[in-house]
Amino acid sequence: MKLTSKRIVVTGVSSGIGAETARILRAHGAIVIGMDRNEPHLSLDHFIQADLSHPDAIDAAVRQLPDTLDGLCNIAGVPGTADPQRVAQINYLGLRHLCAALLPRIRAGGSIVNVASILGAEWPLRVDLHKALARTDSFADGQAWLAEHPVPPESCYQYFKEALIVWNALQAQPWFLQTSVRMNCVAPGPVFTPILGDFVAMLGKERIDADAHRMKRPAYADEVAAAIAFLCADESRWVNGINLPVDGGLASTYV
Amino acid sequence: MKLTSKRIVVTGVSSGIGAETARILRAHGAIVIGMDRNEPHLSLDHFIQADLSHPDAIDAAVRQLPDTLDGLCNIAGVPGTADPQRVAQINYLGLRHLCAALLPRIRAGGSIVNVASILGAEWPLRVDLHKALARTDSFADGQAWLAEHPVPPESCYQYFKEALIVWNALQAQPWFLQTSVRMNCVAPGPVFTPILGDFVAMLGKERIDADAHRMKRPAYADEVAAAIAFLCADESRWVNGINLPVDGGLASTYV
């Protein structure tokens, strides 16, 4: 894959899919600037410690980044077992804030990749709500809209993954037409990562057992990372605004 | 992309997306066996001349193939300006027949890629019909079902692309669980190929003008081929049962 010398920011770089993405990008010659709350235990070209749940912290991290970039992989995320406020802030509002802050620095031909989830597949059921939230244009406006349209805490993970898929679809083409920067989502199914247990707790035994008969196994994080790397690479240069399932076929069994 | 020494059959190899796919696969070290009605004007490892509209002709071509393969790219297709019978036969019934005939020869880890279209995006409107057709399990049974459920000739291209997307989604996971062979679709938007003019004639000026404001330009065939090559390569090994849009963001503007 053509990634040589591309300068790419990877959030959530210290574990799971983020760490594997950094490894693959660097193996293909990219320059990886990692961000995470936690210290990384892998080689990176640069690392910025940051909690991406608040715009001030994000802005502080952004100030430490170079003026020109070739890509951004938004992989940081918390599971549905976390505080629902943090789910909204990290998985959606903060992600949007970071994209908007970095877009002016990403060169034409660059790429943004957002990690959604197979659990966002039911976005068409609530598409009008998700479009309304997508139209808010700052972290604070989004938070104000959410205060008026509260999300059930038990399904907040799914809700904000759906919202991310819809925002990605609405925002990608306007940005691409203006800046020639592409933006896409990846939608992993179950993945062997440090937070797999949180998903089992969140979804319950019935759904886990039903899915187990429909798939071979959870993905290895590097299998998801390989698809993220493709979306960063020049080989995907005409892929924009999509949500790419990387689930070993699981989602197709629900068609 | 990891494609070295993979033995891949490419239909529709003599022009457009098929020719570009062969070029990219071979540039990455794959062994390409091309099939087409017309003579190719590019280097291939082997070429079989065949009209893929009839099971006997497909079976005759299959007899000339090696016993083990790593992939199949179903790129042969005719536009909606062709005879509707040929659209059904080449774009759907023959494609399925070739997949079923070659599946036992494709090694674990191998990949089938089917070229669908952005024009198949409305499959959910007719999903029950498409599922019923998908359940027919031979070329002849499919033809008999179609005789009882006739397709309007003016929309037969869209209909069989929708049907292909649904069949792909239903068939991919059972095959993957049994054989570890993946199967996916690619859905190009407008592409600069020898049949671009046929699409303009088929869709009419109004749709063409509406789409023109929603995209940068038609794709180059090599941009679609790069995504097909990814789906053949080991980098996509956990991608299965999906329909990957390669349309420069056009489909996302209809969310």
Short mmCIF file of C-alpha atoms in Angstrom, two decimals:
data_model
loop_
_atom_site.label_atom_id
_atom_site.label_comp_id
_atom_site.label_asym_id
_atom_site.label_seq_id
_atom_site.Cartn_x
_atom_site.Cartn_y
_atom_site.Cartn_z
CA MET A 1 0.00 0.00 0.00
CA LYS A 2 1.24 3.47 -0.85
CA LEU A 3 1.86 5.13 2.52
CA THR A 4 5.55 6.04 2.33
CA SER A 5 6.36 9.31 4.14
CA LYS A 6 2.70 10.07 4.81
CA ARG A 7 2.35 11.87 8.15
CA ILE A 8 -0.64 10.36 9.93
CA VAL A 9 -2.15 11.09 13.36
CA VAL A 10 -3.52 8.00 15.13
CA THR A 11 -5.68 8.42 18.23
CA GLY A 12 -6.13 5.56 20.68
CA VAL A 13 -2.63 4.49 19.66
CA SER A 14 -1.64 2.78 22.91
CA SER A 15 -3.78 -0.37 22.62
CA GLY A 16 -5.99 -2.51 20.42
CA ILE A 17 -6.84 -1.36 16.90
CA GLY A 18 -4.94 1.92 17.36
CA ALA A 19 -1.67 0.19 18.20
CA GLU A 20 -2.04 -2.26 15.29
CA THR A 21 -2.85 0.58 12.90
CA ALA A 22 0.30 2.42 13.96
CA ARG A 23 2.36 -0.75 13.41
CA ILE A 24 0.99 -1.36 9.90
CA LEU A 25 1.27 2.29 8.83
CA ARG A 26 4.89 2.46 10.05
CA ALA A 27 5.73 -0.88 8.40
CA HIS A 28 4.60 0.73 5.12
CA GLY A 29 6.80 3.77 5.68
CA ALA A 30 4.32 6.24 7.15
CA ILE A 31 5.29 8.71 9.89
CA VAL A 32 2.92 8.09 12.78
CA ILE A 33 2.07 10.66 15.44
CA GLY A 34 0.20 8.84 18.19
CA MET A 35 -2.26 10.26 20.71
CA ASP A 36 -3.66 8.49 23.76
CA ARG A 37 -4.49 8.97 27.43
CA ASN A 38 -2.07 6.12 28.19
CA GLU A 39 1.61 5.71 27.40
CA PRO A 40 2.26 3.62 24.26
CA HIS A 41 4.36 0.48 24.38
CA LEU A 42 5.39 0.49 20.75
CA SER A 43 7.66 2.54 18.49
CA LEU A 44 6.11 5.74 17.16
CA ASP A 45 7.55 8.75 15.39
CA HIS A 46 5.98 11.05 17.95
CA PHE A 47 3.53 10.74 20.84
CA ILE A 48 1.23 13.28 22.47
CA GLN A 49 -0.51 12.35 25.71
CA ALA A 50 -4.06 13.68 25.67
CA ASP A 51 -7.56 12.98 26.96
CA LEU A 52 -9.74 13.57 23.90
CA SER A 53 -12.96 14.12 25.84
CA HIS A 54 -12.80 17.92 26.00
CA PRO A 55 -12.21 20.61 23.33
CA ASP A 56 -9.57 22.44 25.39
CA ALA A 57 -7.51 19.26 25.76
CA ILE A 58 -7.94 18.51 22.06
CA ASP A 59 -6.90 22.05 21.09
CA ALA A 60 -3.82 21.76 23.33
CA ALA A 61 -2.86 18.51 21.58
CA VAL A 62 -3.50 20.03 18.15
CA ARG A 63 -1.07 22.87 18.95
CA GLN A 64 1.70 20.27 19.30
CA LEU A 65 1.09 18.85 15.80
CA PRO A 66 2.96 19.80 12.61
CA ASP A 67 1.38 22.24 10.16
CA THR A 68 0.89 19.70 7.41
CA LEU A 69 -0.48 16.18 7.68
CA ASP A 70 -1.63 13.44 5.30
CA GLY A 71 -4.15 11.69 7.48
CA LEU A 72 -6.00 11.22 10.73
CA CYS A 73 -7.21 7.89 12.15
CA ASN A 74 -9.81 8.44 14.87
CA ILE A 75 -9.50 5.18 16.77
CA ALA A 76 -9.79 6.38 20.39
CA GLY A 77 -13.09 5.27 21.84
CA VAL A 78 -14.71 4.04 25.03
CA PRO A 79 -17.19 1.12 25.37
CA GLY A 80 -20.81 1.37 26.47
CA THR A 81 -19.85 0.42 30.00
CA ALA A 82 -18.17 3.85 30.42
CA ASP A 83 -19.87 7.00 31.71
CA PRO A 84 -22.45 7.97 29.02
CA GLN A 85 -21.17 11.55 29.03
CA ARG A 86 -17.70 10.32 28.12
CA VAL A 87 -19.15 8.10 25.38
CA ALA A 88 -20.77 11.16 23.76
CA GLN A 89 -17.67 13.30 24.25
CA ILE A 90 -14.96 10.88 23.13
CA ASN A 91 -16.77 8.77 20.53
CA TYR A 92 -18.58 11.63 18.76
CA LEU A 93 -18.24 15.27 19.87
CA GLY A 94 -14.49 15.20 20.45
CA LEU A 95 -13.89 13.19 17.28
CA ARG A 96 -15.72 15.82 15.22
CA HIS A 97 -13.82 18.59 16.99
CA LEU A 98 -10.47 16.99 16.18
CA CYS A 99 -11.44 16.46 12.52
CA ALA A 100 -12.50 20.08 12.10
CA ALA A 101 -9.33 21.32 13.84
CA LEU A 102 -7.02 19.23 11.64
CA LEU A 103 -8.78 19.44 8.28
CA PRO A 104 -6.99 22.69 7.28
CA ARG A 105 -3.63 20.95 7.86
CA ILE A 106 -4.37 17.82 5.81
CA ARG A 107 -3.01 17.98 2.29
CA ALA A 108 -5.08 17.27 -0.85
CA GLY A 109 -5.24 13.52 -1.31
CA GLY A 110 -5.17 12.98 2.45
CA SER A 111 -7.57 10.79 4.34
CA ILE A 112 -9.54 10.72 7.59
CA VAL A 113 -10.67 7.33 8.95
CA ASN A 114 -13.20 7.03 11.77
CA VAL A 115 -13.76 3.80 13.69
CA ALA A 116 -17.50 3.15 13.85
CA SER A 117 -18.93 -0.28 14.74
CA ILE A 118 -21.21 -3.03 13.50
CA LEU A 119 -23.36 -1.84 16.43
CA GLY A 120 -24.08 1.35 14.47
CA ALA A 121 -25.81 -0.60 11.69
CA GLU A 122 -29.31 0.48 12.73
CA TRP A 123 -28.70 4.17 11.95
CA PRO A 124 -31.51 4.25 9.35
CA LEU A 125 -34.05 3.79 12.21
CA ARG A 126 -33.04 7.14 13.72
CA VAL A 127 -31.61 8.95 10.70
CA ASP A 128 -33.53 12.20 11.26
CA LEU A 129 -32.20 12.56 14.82
CA HIS A 130 -28.68 11.78 13.63
CA LYS A 131 -28.94 14.35 10.83
CA ALA A 132 -30.14 17.00 13.28
CA LEU A 133 -27.19 16.32 15.59
CA ALA A 134 -24.83 16.32 12.59
CA ARG A 135 -26.02 19.83 11.72
CA THR A 136 -24.78 21.24 15.06
CA ASP A 137 -21.41 22.68 14.24
CA SER A 138 -19.37 22.74 17.40
CA PHE A 139 -18.67 20.60 20.45
CA ALA A 140 -20.70 23.00 22.63
CA ASP A 141 -23.65 23.18 20.20
CA GLY A 142 -23.69 19.40 19.98
CA GLN A 143 -23.68 19.14 23.76
CA ALA A 144 -26.56 21.64 24.00
CA TRP A 145 -28.58 19.67 21.40
CA LEU A 146 -27.96 16.46 23.38
CA ALA A 147 -29.18 18.11 26.57
CA GLU A 148 -32.49 18.73 24.78
CA HIS A 149 -32.55 15.30 23.12
CA PRO A 150 -31.27 12.93 25.81
CA VAL A 151 -29.91 9.52 24.77
CA PRO A 152 -30.81 6.39 26.80
CA PRO A 153 -27.61 5.53 28.71
CA GLU A 154 -27.96 1.78 28.07
CA SER A 155 -27.78 2.29 24.28
CA CYS A 156 -25.54 5.35 24.13
CA TYR A 157 -22.66 3.38 22.57
CA GLN A 158 -24.83 2.25 19.65
CA TYR A 159 -26.42 5.71 19.36
CA PHE A 160 -23.14 7.56 18.93
CA LYS A 161 -21.73 4.97 16.51
CA GLU A 162 -24.90 5.43 14.41
CA ALA A 163 -24.51 9.20 14.72
CA LEU A 164 -20.89 8.93 13.60
CA ILE A 165 -21.83 6.92 10.49
CA VAL A 166 -24.45 9.52 9.52
CA TRP A 167 -22.19 12.51 10.23
CA ASN A 168 -19.42 10.84 8.20
CA ALA A 169 -21.79 10.31 5.25
CA LEU A 170 -23.07 13.90 5.36
CA GLN A 171 -19.71 15.60 5.90
CA ALA A 172 -17.37 13.59 3.69
CA GLN A 173 -18.43 14.82 0.27
CA PRO A 174 -18.60 18.57 1.11
CA TRP A 175 -15.09 18.34 2.56
CA PHE A 176 -13.82 16.27 -0.39
CA LEU A 177 -15.20 18.72 -2.95
CA GLN A 178 -13.60 21.65 -1.08
CA THR A 179 -10.29 20.19 0.03
CA SER A 180 -9.71 16.84 -1.75
CA VAL A 181 -9.43 15.18 1.66
CA ARG A 182 -11.42 11.95 1.89
CA MET A 183 -13.22 10.70 5.00
CA ASN A 184 -14.57 7.20 5.67
CA CYS A 185 -15.65 4.95 8.52
CA VAL A 186 -14.63 1.40 9.29
CA ALA A 187 -17.22 -0.76 11.12
CA PRO A 188 -15.56 -3.60 13.04
CA GLY A 189 -17.55 -6.51 14.38
CA PRO A 190 -16.30 -8.20 17.55
CA VAL A 191 -12.52 -7.78 17.92
CA PHE A 192 -10.03 -9.32 20.35
CA THR A 193 -9.05 -6.10 22.17
CA PRO A 194 -8.76 -5.06 25.82
CA ILE A 195 -12.42 -3.90 25.69
CA LEU A 196 -13.98 -7.09 24.23
CA GLY A 197 -15.24 -8.04 27.71
CA ASP A 198 -17.02 -4.69 28.01
CA PHE A 199 -18.97 -5.47 24.85
CA VAL A 200 -19.99 -8.87 26.16
CA ALA A 201 -21.23 -7.18 29.37
CA MET A 202 -23.00 -4.48 27.35
CA LEU A 203 -24.79 -6.72 24.84
CA GLY A 204 -25.67 -9.67 27.08
CA LYS A 205 -25.34 -13.40 26.57
CA GLU A 206 -28.26 -13.79 24.14
CA ARG A 207 -26.89 -11.46 21.45
CA ILE A 208 -23.34 -12.78 21.93
CA ASP A 209 -24.52 -16.39 21.48
CA ALA A 210 -26.64 -15.48 18.43
CA ASP A 211 -23.68 -13.76 16.77
CA ALA A 212 -21.29 -16.60 17.66
CA HIS A 213 -23.20 -18.92 15.29
CA ARG A 214 -23.00 -16.39 12.49
CA MET A 215 -19.25 -15.89 12.45
CA LYS A 216 -15.95 -17.76 12.61
CA ARG A 217 -14.42 -15.82 15.52
CA PRO A 218 -13.80 -12.24 16.67
CA ALA A 219 -11.35 -10.34 14.47
CA TYR A 220 -7.73 -9.83 15.38
CA ALA A 221 -7.09 -6.12 15.79
CA ASP A 222 -4.52 -6.23 12.97
CA GLU A 223 -7.23 -7.39 10.55
CA VAL A 224 -9.21 -4.23 11.25
CA ALA A 225 -6.04 -2.15 11.11
CA ALA A 226 -5.26 -3.49 7.62
CA ALA A 227 -8.54 -2.06 6.33
CA ILE A 228 -7.86 1.27 8.05
CA ALA A 229 -4.44 1.36 6.38
CA PHE A 230 -6.08 0.76 2.99
CA LEU A 231 -8.39 3.73 3.58
CA CYS A 232 -5.33 5.89 4.40
CA ALA A 233 -3.43 4.71 1.32
CA ASP A 234 -3.54 6.02 -2.24
CA GLU A 235 -5.10 2.73 -3.37
CA SER A 236 -8.43 3.90 -1.89
CA ARG A 237 -8.30 7.34 -3.50
CA TRP A 238 -11.81 7.10 -4.99
CA VAL A 239 -13.39 5.68 -1.80
CA ASN A 240 -15.15 8.46 0.11
CA GLY A 241 -18.07 8.85 2.49
CA ILE A 242 -18.47 5.13 3.08
CA ASN A 243 -18.76 2.86 6.08
CA LEU A 244 -16.60 -0.23 5.49
CA PRO A 245 -17.63 -3.29 7.56
CA VAL A 246 -14.65 -5.38 8.75
CA ASP A 247 -16.49 -8.13 10.55
CA GLY A 248 -15.71 -11.39 8.77
CA GLY A 249 -19.18 -11.32 7.19
CA LEU A 250 -21.24 -10.94 10.37
CA ALA A 251 -23.26 -7.89 9.26
CA SER A 252 -24.17 -9.54 5.94
CA THR A 253 -26.04 -12.25 7.83
CA TYR A 254 -28.52 -9.63 9.04
CA VAL A 255 -29.52 -8.56 5.46
CA MET B 1 -0.79 -5.36 -1.26
CA LYS B 2 -0.11 -9.03 -0.73
CA LEU B 3 -0.96 -10.66 -4.05
CA THR B 4 2.32 -12.35 -5.01
CA SER B 5 1.81 -15.64 -6.87
CA LYS B 6 -1.96 -15.58 -6.34
CA ARG B 7 -3.71 -17.15 -9.32
CA ILE B 8 -6.72 -14.98 -10.12
CA VAL B 9 -9.36 -15.25 -12.87
CA VAL B 10 -10.54 -11.88 -14.22
CA THR B 11 -13.61 -11.73 -16.46
CA GLY B 12 -14.18 -8.75 -18.73
CA VAL B 13 -10.41 -8.50 -18.92
CA SER B 14 -10.14 -6.92 -22.36
CA SER B 15 -11.37 -3.41 -21.52
CA GLY B 16 -12.26 -0.91 -18.82
CA ILE B 17 -12.19 -1.99 -15.17
CA GLY B 18 -11.27 -5.58 -16.09
CA ALA B 19 -8.14 -4.55 -17.99
CA GLU B 20 -7.05 -2.19 -15.20
CA THR B 21 -7.63 -4.87 -12.58
CA ALA B 22 -5.45 -7.29 -14.51
CA ARG B 23 -2.71 -4.65 -14.76
CA ILE B 24 -2.73 -3.90 -11.02
CA LEU B 25 -2.90 -7.56 -9.96
CA ARG B 26 0.01 -8.44 -12.26
CA ALA B 27 2.02 -5.42 -11.08
CA HIS B 28 1.67 -6.87 -7.56
CA GLY B 29 2.90 -10.28 -8.68
CA ALA B 30 -0.38 -12.11 -9.19
CA ILE B 31 -0.88 -14.62 -12.01
CA VAL B 32 -3.86 -13.42 -14.04
CA ILE B 33 -6.03 -15.64 -16.19
CA GLY B 34 -8.25 -13.39 -18.25
CA MET B 35 -11.62 -14.16 -19.83
CA ASP B 36 -13.50 -12.03 -22.33
CA ARG B 37 -15.52 -12.19 -25.53
CA ASN B 38 -12.94 -9.90 -27.13
CA GLU B 39 -9.19 -10.29 -27.54
CA PRO B 40 -7.16 -8.51 -24.85
CA HIS B 41 -4.57 -5.88 -25.73
CA LEU B 42 -2.47 -6.24 -22.62
CA SER B 43 -0.10 -8.81 -21.12
CA LEU B 44 -1.79 -11.65 -19.28
CA ASP B 45 -0.53 -14.96 -17.95
CA HIS B 46 -3.30 -16.77 -19.79
CA PHE B 47 -6.40 -15.85 -21.77
CA ILE B 48 -9.59 -17.78 -22.49
CA GLN B 49 -12.02 -16.41 -25.04
CA ALA B 50 -15.59 -16.95 -23.83
CA ASP B 51 -19.07 -15.48 -23.96
CA LEU B 52 -20.23 -15.72 -20.36
CA SER B 53 -23.95 -15.50 -21.16
CA HIS B 54 -24.65 -19.24 -21.23
CA PRO B 55 -23.83 -22.08 -18.81
CA ASP B 56 -22.42 -24.36 -21.53
CA ALA B 57 -19.97 -21.68 -22.64
CA ILE B 58 -19.04 -20.98 -19.02
CA ASP B 59 -18.52 -24.69 -18.33
CA ALA B 60 -16.32 -24.99 -21.42
CA ALA B 61 -14.19 -22.07 -20.18
CA VAL B 62 -14.01 -23.54 -16.67
CA ARG B 63 -12.62 -26.80 -18.11
CA GLN B 64 -9.62 -24.83 -19.40
CA LEU B 65 -8.76 -23.44 -15.94
CA PRO B 66 -6.24 -24.86 -13.46
CA ASP B 67 -7.44 -27.01 -10.55
CA THR B 68 -6.48 -24.51 -7.88
CA LEU B 69 -7.09 -20.79 -7.83
CA ASP B 70 -6.83 -17.94 -5.30
CA GLY B 71 -9.46 -15.64 -6.63
CA LEU B 72 -12.11 -14.66 -9.16
CA CYS B 73 -12.99 -11.12 -10.24
CA ASN B 74 -16.36 -11.00 -11.97
CA ILE B 75 -15.99 -7.82 -13.97
CA ALA B 76 -17.65 -8.79 -17.27
CA GLY B 77 -20.92 -6.96 -17.65
CA VAL B 78 -23.18 -5.32 -20.19
CA PRO B 79 -24.94 -1.94 -19.83
CA GLY B 80 -28.69 -1.37 -19.71
CA THR B 81 -28.72 -0.52 -23.40
CA ALA B 82 -28.04 -4.19 -24.21
CA ASP B 83 -30.69 -6.87 -24.78
CA PRO B 84 -32.43 -7.37 -21.37
CA GLN B 85 -32.01 -11.14 -21.67
CA ARG B 86 -28.26 -10.71 -21.96
CA VAL B 87 -28.25 -8.32 -18.98
CA ALA B 88 -29.88 -11.03 -16.82
CA GLN B 89 -27.63 -13.75 -18.18
CA ILE B 90 -24.25 -12.02 -18.07
CA ASN B 91 -24.64 -9.65 -15.11
CA TYR B 92 -26.38 -12.13 -12.77
CA LEU B 93 -27.19 -15.71 -13.79
CA GLY B 94 -23.88 -16.42 -15.53
CA LEU B 95 -21.90 -14.69 -12.79
CA ARG B 96 -23.50 -16.94 -10.16
CA HIS B 97 -22.89 -20.00 -12.35
CA LEU B 98 -19.19 -19.17 -12.70
CA CYS B 99 -18.83 -18.57 -8.93
CA ALA B 100 -20.43 -21.90 -8.07
CA ALA B 101 -18.33 -23.73 -10.68
CA LEU B 102 -15.04 -22.24 -9.42
CA LEU B 103 -15.65 -22.20 -5.66
CA PRO B 104 -14.35 -25.76 -5.15
CA ARG B 105 -11.07 -24.78 -6.85
CA ILE B 106 -10.44 -21.64 -4.78
CA ARG B 107 -8.11 -22.19 -1.83
CA ALA B 108 -8.89 -21.17 1.77
CA GLY B 109 -8.09 -17.49 2.11
CA GLY B 110 -9.09 -16.86 -1.49
CA SER B 111 -11.45 -14.15 -2.62
CA ILE B 112 -14.28 -13.54 -5.07
CA VAL B 113 -15.05 -9.95 -6.12
CA ASN B 114 -18.22 -9.01 -8.01
CA VAL B 115 -18.66 -5.69 -9.75
CA ALA B 116 -22.03 -4.25 -8.76
CA SER B 117 -22.90 -0.56 -9.26
CA ILE B 118 -24.04 2.55 -7.46
CA LEU B 119 -27.20 1.96 -9.51
CA GLY B 120 -27.93 -1.07 -7.30
CA ALA B 121 -28.23 1.09 -4.19
CA GLU B 122 -32.02 0.81 -4.04
CA TRP B 123 -31.98 -2.94 -3.36
CA PRO B 124 -33.80 -2.51 0.00
CA LEU B 125 -36.94 -1.42 -1.91
CA ARG B 126 -37.18 -4.85 -3.56
CA VAL B 127 -35.29 -7.03 -1.09
CA ASP B 128 -37.93 -9.77 -0.90
CA LEU B 129 -37.91 -10.27 -4.67
CA HIS B 130 -34.12 -10.33 -4.70
CA LYS B 131 -34.02 -12.86 -1.87
CA ALA B 132 -36.46 -15.11 -3.71
CA LEU B 133 -34.32 -15.00 -6.86
CA ALA B 134 -31.19 -15.60 -4.77
CA ARG B 135 -32.75 -18.82 -3.43
CA THR B 136 -32.96 -20.33 -6.94
CA ASP B 137 -29.89 -22.47 -7.18
CA SER B 138 -29.01 -22.85 -10.83
CA PHE B 139 -28.89 -20.80 -14.01
CA ALA B 140 -31.97 -22.65 -15.35
CA ASP B 141 -33.96 -22.28 -12.11
CA GLY B 142 -33.12 -18.58 -12.02
CA GLN B 143 -34.26 -18.22 -15.61
CA ALA B 144 -37.53 -20.02 -14.84
CA TRP B 145 -38.15 -17.76 -11.82
CA LEU B 146 -37.52 -14.69 -13.98
CA ALA B 147 -40.02 -15.93 -16.59
CA GLU B 148 -42.65 -15.89 -13.81
CA HIS B 149 -41.44 -12.58 -12.34
CA PRO B 150 -40.60 -10.45 -15.37
CA VAL B 151 -38.30 -7.46 -14.95
CA PRO B 152 -39.12 -4.13 -16.68
CA PRO B 153 -36.58 -3.92 -19.54
CA GLU B 154 -35.91 -0.20 -18.94
CA SER B 155 -34.65 -0.86 -15.40
CA CYS B 156 -33.17 -4.34 -15.86
CA TYR B 157 -29.60 -3.08 -15.37
CA GLN B 158 -30.43 -1.61 -11.95
CA TYR B 159 -32.55 -4.66 -11.06
CA PHE B 160 -29.78 -7.18 -11.62
CA LYS B 161 -27.16 -5.05 -9.86
CA GLU B 162 -29.52 -4.88 -6.85
CA ALA B 163 -30.06 -8.64 -7.13
CA LEU B 164 -26.30 -9.20 -7.23
CA ILE B 165 -25.76 -7.13 -4.06
CA VAL B 166 -28.43 -9.15 -2.22
CA TRP B 167 -27.20 -12.53 -3.50
CA ASN B 168 -23.63 -11.56 -2.50
CA ALA B 169 -24.78 -10.64 1.03
CA LEU B 170 -26.76 -13.87 1.45
CA GLN B 171 -24.19 -16.22 -0.07
CA ALA B 172 -20.89 -14.83 1.21
CA GLN B 173 -21.06 -15.93 4.83
CA PRO B 174 -22.27 -19.52 4.23
CA TRP B 175 -19.43 -19.99 1.72
CA PHE B 176 -16.89 -18.35 4.05
CA LEU B 177 -17.88 -20.53 7.00
CA GLN B 178 -17.61 -23.67 4.82
CA THR B 179 -14.58 -22.90 2.67
CA SER B 180 -12.79 -19.80 4.06
CA VAL B 181 -13.25 -18.13 0.67
CA ARG B 182 -14.49 -14.55 0.97
CA MET B 183 -16.87 -12.83 -1.44
CA ASN B 184 -17.59 -9.10 -1.77
CA CYS B 185 -19.01 -6.58 -4.21
CA VAL B 186 -17.56 -3.31 -5.39
CA ALA B 187 -20.07 -0.60 -6.38
CA PRO B 188 -18.55 1.90 -8.82
CA GLY B 189 -20.20 5.22 -9.55
CA PRO B 190 -19.69 6.70 -13.02
CA VAL B 191 -16.40 5.50 -14.57
CA PHE B 192 -14.54 6.57 -17.70
CA THR B 193 -14.89 3.28 -19.63
CA PRO B 194 -16.00 2.34 -23.13
CA ILE B 195 -19.59 2.00 -21.81
CA LEU B 196 -19.89 5.40 -20.05
CA GLY B 197 -21.94 6.72 -22.97
CA ASP B 198 -24.39 3.83 -22.59
CA PHE B 199 -25.05 4.88 -18.99
CA VAL B 200 -25.68 8.47 -20.03
CA ALA B 201 -28.19 7.20 -22.62
CA MET B 202 -29.78 4.85 -20.06
CA LEU B 203 -30.16 7.34 -17.20
CA GLY B 204 -31.07 10.49 -19.13
CA LYS B 205 -29.80 14.05 -18.91
CA GLU B 206 -31.63 14.97 -15.69
CA ARG B 207 -30.01 12.30 -13.48
CA ILE B 208 -26.61 12.84 -15.10
CA ASP B 209 -26.78 16.60 -14.42
CA ALA B 210 -27.96 16.07 -10.83
CA ASP B 211 -25.08 13.68 -10.14
CA ALA B 212 -22.55 15.98 -11.84
CA HIS B 213 -23.09 18.57 -9.08
CA ARG B 214 -22.54 15.96 -6.39
CA MET B 215 -19.15 14.68 -7.54
CA LYS B 216 -15.77 15.80 -8.80
CA ARG B 217 -15.71 13.69 -11.97
CA PRO B 218 -16.24 10.10 -13.11
CA ALA B 219 -13.67 7.64 -11.74
CA TYR B 220 -10.74 6.41 -13.74
CA ALA B 221 -11.05 2.68 -14.21
CA ASP B 222 -7.76 2.15 -12.35
CA GLU B 223 -9.26 3.76 -9.23
CA VAL B 224 -11.97 1.12 -9.16
CA ALA B 225 -9.44 -1.60 -9.96
CA ALA B 226 -7.33 -0.58 -6.94
CA ALA B 227 -10.26 -1.31 -4.63
CA ILE B 228 -10.88 -4.64 -6.36
CA ALA B 229 -7.20 -5.52 -5.87
CA PHE B 230 -7.52 -4.71 -2.15
CA LEU B 231 -10.46 -7.11 -1.88
CA CYS B 232 -8.35 -9.83 -3.55
CA ALA B 233 -5.37 -9.19 -1.26
CA ASP B 234 -4.63 -10.57 2.20
CA GLU B 235 -5.03 -7.06 3.65
CA SER B 236 -8.81 -7.46 3.34
CA ARG B 237 -8.90 -10.90 4.93
CA TRP B 238 -11.65 -9.97 7.45
CA VAL B 239 -13.80 -8.14 4.89
CA ASN B 240 -16.63 -10.40 3.73
CA GLY B 241 -20.17 -10.08 2.42
CA ILE B 242 -19.91 -6.35 1.84
CA ASN B 243 -20.65 -3.97 -1.00
CA LEU B 244 -17.82 -1.43 -1.22
CA PRO B 245 -18.77 1.84 -2.96
CA VAL B 246 -15.98 3.30 -5.11
CA ASP B 247 -17.67 6.43 -6.33
CA GLY B 248 -15.69 9.41 -4.99
CA GLY B 249 -18.41 10.02 -2.40
CA LEU B 250 -21.40 10.18 -4.75
CA ALA B 251 -23.57 7.60 -2.94
CA SER B 252 -23.02 9.29 0.43
CA THR B 253 -24.76 12.40 -0.87
CA TYR B 254 -27.99 10.40 -1.13
CA VAL B 255 -28.02 9.45 2.61
#
